[in-house]
Every structure is written in C-alpha cells, then in structure tokens.
C-alpha cells in the first residue's frame, strides 16, 4: 500500500546531566510517574538491549472530558554507549500509521545536556487531504510535547529522591478473586460502599478503559477533593492499573495498581502506589515549616488509610458473599 511520510524533529537544552536524562528515557516502566500524559507502560519483552512495550496515554480532546485514551506497541533499542534510544511505534487504533525515530542525549557540561528527538510518521495514502494536513501539524506538536515532558521531569533530578514515594498495602481474603475484582472494578458503586468516597462519575468508552471523576475526603484534615483518573482493567490477569490525570494539589503525579494473587485457599490483594510530590505545594497545603519527609509521611498515611478501607470492604464483600452461598 502507498503511504505518505512526515519527518521532523527538534532539540532542547535540559538543566540536568546527560546520564540522568538518558536514564529517564530508558526506564519506560516509570514514565507514568514522570510524564503527565502516560497512564501505563507494560513491558512485554526485554533482553537488556531490545524491548517491546505496550503504552497507554491520555490526550485531551474536545467532546471527551478527561481526555481520550490511546495505546500503541513500541519496539525500542537502547544504546547507552551513545545515549540514544531508537524506537518504532504502531498506533493500535490506526492500522498502518507507524512512527519511528530516535532520542539522543548530548552532554553540554556536567549538569546540562541537549536532548533531541527525530521522528518519521508513516501515514496511509487513503487519508483525506484534510486529515493529512492535520496529522502533519499533530506530528510537529507531538515532538514539542514529548521534549517538554522529558525536560520537565529531568530538571527535578536533584530533588527526585525526596519527591518520589513507592509503597504497597495488602490483605488476605478467604474468598474467590472474582468477587474481589468485581468490587474493585465497580468504582461507580464506591460512594455507597467506601466512607471516604462521596461521589463518582464513570465513563467507559472502550471495555476495560474507565475515565473516573472521584469526590473524596481521604486526606486527613482536608475538605472534599475532586480527582480524575484513567483506569485500565484486566479481569483475566486480576489487575486494575490507574493514573490520576488530575491528582490532589499536593501530588505532581500518582499511579497505582490493584492486583490479585490467588492461591488454593483464597487471594492476596495488593494495592501499590507510585507518587511524586509537588514541591511548591507543600507549604500551602501542609504549612510553611513542613519538610519533604513530613509531606511524604502525610501522603503515605492518607493513601494507606484509603487502601485499608477499600481492602477491608473488598474482603468483607467477598467473604460475606461466600458465607451466604454456603
């Protein structure tokens, strides 16, 4: 089939060491906590140099409050010796549309570098002329957006150890995984079940892809906060992964996962979180003299309280249903 090719690229200076920026590009699994538009990255294969990824991203779109979720397969080759990453992406919603390119990081001093992105987008020839023009503009904007997101994350490199927080909570349930999963999946029922959830609005444009607005009062001492999240539901794997695309003000990013680990006598349910604090919001939210360590403890505490409520009620839901059926 004939096709059109759009090529473009650009470069930006980044106030971070070249090794830090390359490490951010190479560690794709952690992109959801660093890059605002990325919801989840699933590594399908990796041999230390070549990898295959399945990536979900949310893009703001007119007529779709909360954005449109798209996904694509990516094949990448990591070249740490010259700090470059070669990639090829295929959009699952647009067969025949392939984007290939290369990220390159060039040192410009001990704490600065130049980040460049060159890419080519192959478009099916069947596209109308108007679509071709629009997609050409989208491709140019995509280069700028990607460069800006990586630069924004990398330039926090000196504070990242204090800003990042990862933890998990778990509970043992003497009941079937299917009942626990059903409780976690039906987020629209949470206002009637979870004390810290006051309201939810759920949109599911595609099976298993939920855009959810949640009114919650989980943070201690805070009023009602409205958050927005994208949830990807994998019932056969017993997993629900999510990214808050509008997190509480104290958080720059929050991604997580509910996972079910069944065995012969029941299931272990795990709630995992990856969080990045918003440093410039700490004083306004928690007080002028609050340290980042205290802010980390505060966030860990409020998210764990919400976990314990949800996990405890999921346990009750599964075990009480089993008792009624006996």
Coordinates of C-alpha atoms in Angstrom, one line a residue:
X1 CA 0.0 0.0 0.0
X2 CA 1.3 3.5 -0.8
X3 CA 1.9 5.9 2.1
X4 CA 3.0 9.4 3.0
X5 CA 5.9 10.1 5.3
X6 CA 6.2 13.1 7.5
X7 CA 9.6 13.7 9.1
X8 CA 10.5 16.2 11.7
X9 CA 12.5 16.8 14.9
X10 CA 13.8 19.4 17.3
X11 CA 16.1 19.7 20.3
X12 CA 16.0 21.4 23.7
X13 CA 18.6 22.2 26.3
X14 CA 18.0 20.5 29.6
X15 CA 19.3 21.6 33.0
X16 CA 20.2 18.0 34.1
X17 CA 23.2 15.7 33.5
X18 CA 23.1 13.7 30.3
X19 CA 23.1 10.4 32.3
X20 CA 20.0 11.4 34.2
X21 CA 18.1 12.3 31.0
X22 CA 19.1 9.1 29.3
X23 CA 18.1 7.1 32.4
X24 CA 14.7 8.7 32.3
X25 CA 14.3 7.8 28.6
X26 CA 15.5 4.2 29.1
X27 CA 13.3 3.4 32.1
X28 CA 9.9 3.4 30.3
X29 CA 8.1 1.5 33.0
X30 CA 8.3 4.5 35.3
X31 CA 7.1 7.0 32.7
X32 CA 3.6 7.3 34.2
X33 CA 5.0 8.9 37.3
X34 CA 7.3 11.2 35.3
X35 CA 5.4 12.1 32.1
X36 CA 2.0 13.7 32.6
X37 CA 0.2 12.1 29.6
X38 CA 1.3 8.5 30.2
X39 CA -1.1 6.2 32.0
X40 CA 0.7 2.8 31.9
X41 CA 3.6 1.1 30.3
X42 CA 3.6 -2.7 30.1
X43 CA 7.0 -4.3 29.2
X44 CA 6.3 -7.3 27.1
X45 CA 9.8 -8.4 26.2
X46 CA 13.3 -7.2 27.2
X47 CA 16.8 -8.7 26.7
X48 CA 18.8 -5.8 28.1
X49 CA 19.1 -4.0 24.8
X50 CA 15.9 -4.6 22.8
X51 CA 12.4 -4.3 24.3
X52 CA 8.8 -4.4 23.3
X53 CA 6.3 -2.2 25.2
X54 CA 2.6 -1.6 25.2
X55 CA 1.9 2.0 26.1
X56 CA -1.3 3.8 27.1
X57 CA -1.5 7.6 27.0
X58 CA -4.3 10.1 27.5
X59 CA -4.7 13.1 25.2
X60 CA -7.1 16.0 25.8
X61 CA -9.8 16.1 23.2
X62 CA -12.8 18.2 22.5
X63 CA -16.0 16.4 23.4
X64 CA -14.2 13.9 25.7
X65 CA -13.9 15.4 29.2
X66 CA -10.9 13.7 30.8
X67 CA -9.3 13.0 27.5
X68 CA -9.2 10.2 25.0
X69 CA -7.1 7.1 25.9
X70 CA -5.0 5.7 23.1
X71 CA -2.5 2.8 23.1
X72 CA 0.3 1.6 20.9
X73 CA 3.0 -1.0 20.6
X74 CA 6.6 0.2 20.7
X75 CA 9.8 -1.6 19.8
X76 CA 12.9 0.0 21.2
X77 CA 16.7 -0.4 21.0
X78 CA 18.6 1.1 24.0
X79 CA 22.1 2.4 23.2
X80 CA 23.7 3.6 26.5
X81 CA 27.1 3.9 24.9
X82 CA 26.0 6.9 22.8
X83 CA 23.0 7.8 25.0
X84 CA 20.4 7.2 22.3
X85 CA 17.1 5.2 22.1
X86 CA 15.8 4.1 18.7
X87 CA 12.0 3.3 18.6
X88 CA 9.2 2.3 16.3
X89 CA 5.6 2.8 17.4
X90 CA 2.4 1.4 15.8
X91 CA -0.9 3.0 16.8
X92 CA -3.5 0.3 17.6
X93 CA -6.4 2.5 16.6
X94 CA -4.9 3.5 13.2
X95 CA -3.5 0.4 11.4
X96 CA -0.8 1.4 9.0
X97 CA 0.2 4.5 11.0
X98 CA 3.8 3.9 12.2
X99 CA 6.1 6.4 14.0
X100 CA 9.8 5.7 14.1
X101 CA 12.6 7.8 15.4
X102 CA 15.5 8.3 17.8
X103 CA 16.1 10.1 21.0
X104 CA 19.6 11.4 21.5
X105 CA 21.2 13.0 24.6
X106 CA 24.4 15.0 24.2
X107 CA 26.3 16.4 27.2
X108 CA 26.7 20.2 27.4
X109 CA 28.6 20.3 30.7
X110 CA 28.4 18.4 34.0
X111 CA 24.8 19.4 34.8
X112 CA 23.4 20.3 31.4
X113 CA 22.7 18.5 28.1
X114 CA 20.9 18.8 24.8
X115 CA 18.0 16.4 24.2
X116 CA 17.0 15.8 20.6
X117 CA 14.1 13.9 19.0
X118 CA 13.9 13.0 15.3
X119 CA 10.9 11.0 14.1
X120 CA 9.2 10.0 10.9
X121 CA 5.4 9.2 10.7
X122 CA 4.1 7.0 8.0
X123 CA 0.5 7.7 7.1
X124 CA -1.7 5.5 4.9
X125 CA -2.3 7.1 1.5
X126 CA -6.1 6.6 1.9
X127 CA -6.3 9.5 4.3
X128 CA -8.1 12.6 3.0
X129 CA -6.1 15.7 2.3
X130 CA -7.5 17.5 5.3
X131 CA -6.6 14.6 7.6
X132 CA -3.0 14.6 6.1
X133 CA -2.6 18.3 6.9
X134 CA -4.0 18.0 10.4
X135 CA -1.8 15.0 11.2
X136 CA 1.3 16.8 9.9
X137 CA 0.6 19.5 12.4
X138 CA -0.1 16.9 15.1
X139 CA 3.3 15.3 14.4
X140 CA 5.1 18.5 14.9
X141 CA 3.3 19.3 18.1
X142 CA 3.9 15.8 19.3
X143 CA 7.7 16.3 19.1
X144 CA 7.5 19.5 21.1
X145 CA 5.2 17.9 23.7
X146 CA 7.5 14.9 24.2
X147 CA 10.6 17.0 24.5
X148 CA 8.9 19.3 27.0
X149 CA 7.6 16.5 29.2
X150 CA 11.0 14.8 29.4
X151 CA 12.7 18.1 30.1
X152 CA 10.2 19.0 32.9
X153 CA 10.8 15.7 34.7
X154 CA 14.6 15.6 34.3
X155 CA 15.1 19.1 35.6
X156 CA 13.9 17.9 39.0
X157 CA 16.7 15.5 39.2
X158 CA 18.3 16.9 42.4
X159 CA 15.1 16.5 44.4
X160 CA 13.7 13.3 43.0
X161 CA 14.9 11.1 45.8
X162 CA 12.9 13.2 48.2
X163 CA 9.9 13.7 45.9
X164 CA 9.3 10.1 44.9
X165 CA 7.4 7.7 47.1
X166 CA 6.5 4.0 46.4
X167 CA 4.7 1.6 48.8
X168 CA 2.0 -1.0 48.9
X169 CA -0.7 -2.3 51.2
X170 CA -2.1 -5.9 51.1
X171 CA -4.8 -8.0 52.7
X172 CA -5.6 -11.7 52.7
X173 CA -9.1 -12.7 51.6
X174 CA -10.7 -16.1 52.2
X175 CA -12.8 -15.9 49.1
X176 CA -12.7 -16.0 45.3
X177 CA -10.7 -13.5 43.4
X178 CA -13.6 -12.8 41.1
X179 CA -15.7 -11.3 43.9
X180 CA -12.8 -9.1 45.0
X181 CA -12.2 -8.0 41.4
X182 CA -15.9 -7.2 40.9
X183 CA -15.8 -4.9 44.0
X184 CA -12.7 -3.0 42.7
X185 CA -14.0 -2.8 39.2
X186 CA -17.4 -1.3 40.1
X187 CA -16.0 2.1 41.1
X188 CA -19.4 3.7 40.3
X189 CA -20.7 1.9 43.4
X190 CA -18.0 3.1 45.7
X191 CA -19.9 6.1 47.2
X192 CA -22.3 3.6 48.7
X193 CA -19.5 1.4 50.0
X194 CA -16.4 3.5 50.9
X195 CA -16.7 6.2 53.6
X196 CA -14.0 8.4 52.0
X197 CA -15.7 8.4 48.6
X198 CA -18.5 10.9 48.3
X199 CA -19.3 10.6 44.6
X200 CA -18.1 9.2 41.3
X201 CA -18.7 9.7 37.6
X202 CA -17.6 6.9 35.3
X203 CA -17.1 6.9 31.5
X204 CA -16.1 3.7 29.8
X205 CA -15.6 4.4 26.1
X206 CA -14.0 1.0 25.5
X207 CA -14.3 -2.2 27.5
X208 CA -12.0 -2.0 30.5
X209 CA -10.9 1.6 29.9
X210 CA -12.5 3.8 32.5
X211 CA -12.2 7.6 33.0
X212 CA -13.4 8.3 36.5
X213 CA -14.1 11.5 38.5
X214 CA -14.0 10.9 42.2
X215 CA -15.0 13.2 45.0
X216 CA -13.0 12.1 48.0
X217 CA -12.3 13.2 51.6
X218 CA -9.5 10.7 52.2
X219 CA -6.8 13.3 53.2
X220 CA -6.9 13.9 56.9
X221 CA -8.0 17.5 57.8
X222 CA -8.8 18.3 54.2
X223 CA -12.2 19.0 52.6
X224 CA -13.6 17.3 49.6
X225 CA -11.2 17.0 46.7
X226 CA -12.2 16.0 43.1
X227 CA -9.7 13.9 41.3
X228 CA -9.7 12.4 37.8
X229 CA -8.2 9.1 36.9
X230 CA -7.8 6.7 34.0
X231 CA -8.2 3.0 35.0
X232 CA -7.2 0.1 32.8
X233 CA -9.0 -3.1 33.8
X234 CA -7.5 -6.6 33.0
X235 CA -10.0 -9.1 34.5
X236 CA -8.2 -12.2 33.3
X237 CA -5.0 -11.1 34.9
X238 CA -6.7 -9.9 38.0
X239 CA -5.3 -6.3 37.7
X240 CA -6.5 -2.8 37.6
X241 CA -3.8 -0.1 36.9
X242 CA -4.6 3.6 37.1
X243 CA -3.1 7.0 36.7
X244 CA -4.6 10.1 38.3
X245 CA -4.6 12.7 35.5
X246 CA -5.9 15.3 37.9
X247 CA -4.4 14.4 41.3
X248 CA -4.8 16.3 44.6
X249 CA -2.8 19.5 44.6
X250 CA -0.1 18.1 46.8
X251 CA 0.8 15.4 44.2
X252 CA 2.6 16.1 40.9
X253 CA 1.8 12.5 39.8
X254 CA 0.1 9.4 41.2
X255 CA -0.1 6.0 39.5
X256 CA -1.0 2.7 41.1
X257 CA -2.3 -0.8 40.7
X258 CA -4.7 -3.2 42.3
X259 CA -3.5 -6.8 41.8
X260 CA -5.0 -10.1 42.9
X261 CA -2.7 -13.1 43.7
X262 CA -5.0 -16.2 44.1
X263 CA -4.0 -19.5 45.6
X264 CA -5.8 -22.7 46.7
X265 CA -7.5 -21.1 49.8
X266 CA -8.2 -17.6 48.7
X267 CA -6.5 -14.5 47.3
X268 CA -4.0 -11.8 48.4
X269 CA -5.0 -8.3 47.3
X270 CA -2.2 -5.8 46.8
X271 CA -2.7 -2.0 46.4
X272 CA 0.6 -0.4 45.1
X273 CA 1.3 3.3 44.7
X274 CA 3.9 5.4 42.9
X275 CA 3.8 9.1 43.9
X276 CA 5.7 12.2 43.1
X277 CA 5.1 15.2 45.4
X278 CA 4.6 18.7 44.1
X279 CA 7.3 20.5 46.0
X280 CA 5.8 24.0 45.5
X281 CA 2.5 22.9 47.0
X282 CA 3.8 21.5 50.3
X283 CA 3.9 24.8 52.3
X284 CA 0.5 25.9 51.1
X285 CA -1.2 22.5 51.8
X286 CA 0.6 21.5 55.0
X287 CA 2.2 24.6 56.5
X288 CA 5.3 26.8 55.9
X289 CA 7.7 24.7 58.0
X290 CA 6.7 21.3 56.6
X291 CA 9.7 19.3 55.4
X292 CA 9.5 16.9 52.4
X293 CA 10.0 14.0 54.8
X294 CA 6.9 15.1 56.7
X295 CA 5.0 15.6 53.5
X296 CA 5.9 12.0 52.4
X297 CA 4.7 10.6 55.7
X298 CA 1.4 12.6 55.3
X299 CA 0.8 11.3 51.8
X300 CA 1.7 7.7 52.7
X301 CA -0.7 7.9 55.6
X302 CA -3.7 9.2 53.8
X303 CA -3.3 6.9 50.8
X304 CA -2.8 3.9 53.1
X305 CA -6.0 4.8 55.1
X306 CA -7.9 4.8 51.8
X307 CA -6.3 1.5 50.9
X308 CA -7.2 -0.1 54.2
X309 CA -10.9 1.0 53.8
X310 CA -11.1 -0.3 50.3
X311 CA -9.3 -3.6 51.0
X312 CA -11.2 -4.2 54.2
X313 CA -14.6 -3.8 52.4
X314 CA -13.5 -5.8 49.4
X315 CA -12.6 -8.6 51.9
X316 CA -16.0 -8.3 53.6
X317 CA -17.8 -8.3 50.3
X318 CA -16.1 -11.5 49.1
X319 CA -16.2 -13.4 52.4
X320 CA -19.8 -12.5 53.3
X321 CA -21.0 -13.5 49.8
X322 CA -19.3 -16.9 50.1
X323 CA -20.9 -17.4 53.6
X324 CA -24.4 -16.6 52.2
X325 CA -23.9 -19.1 49.4
X326 CA -22.9 -21.9 51.7

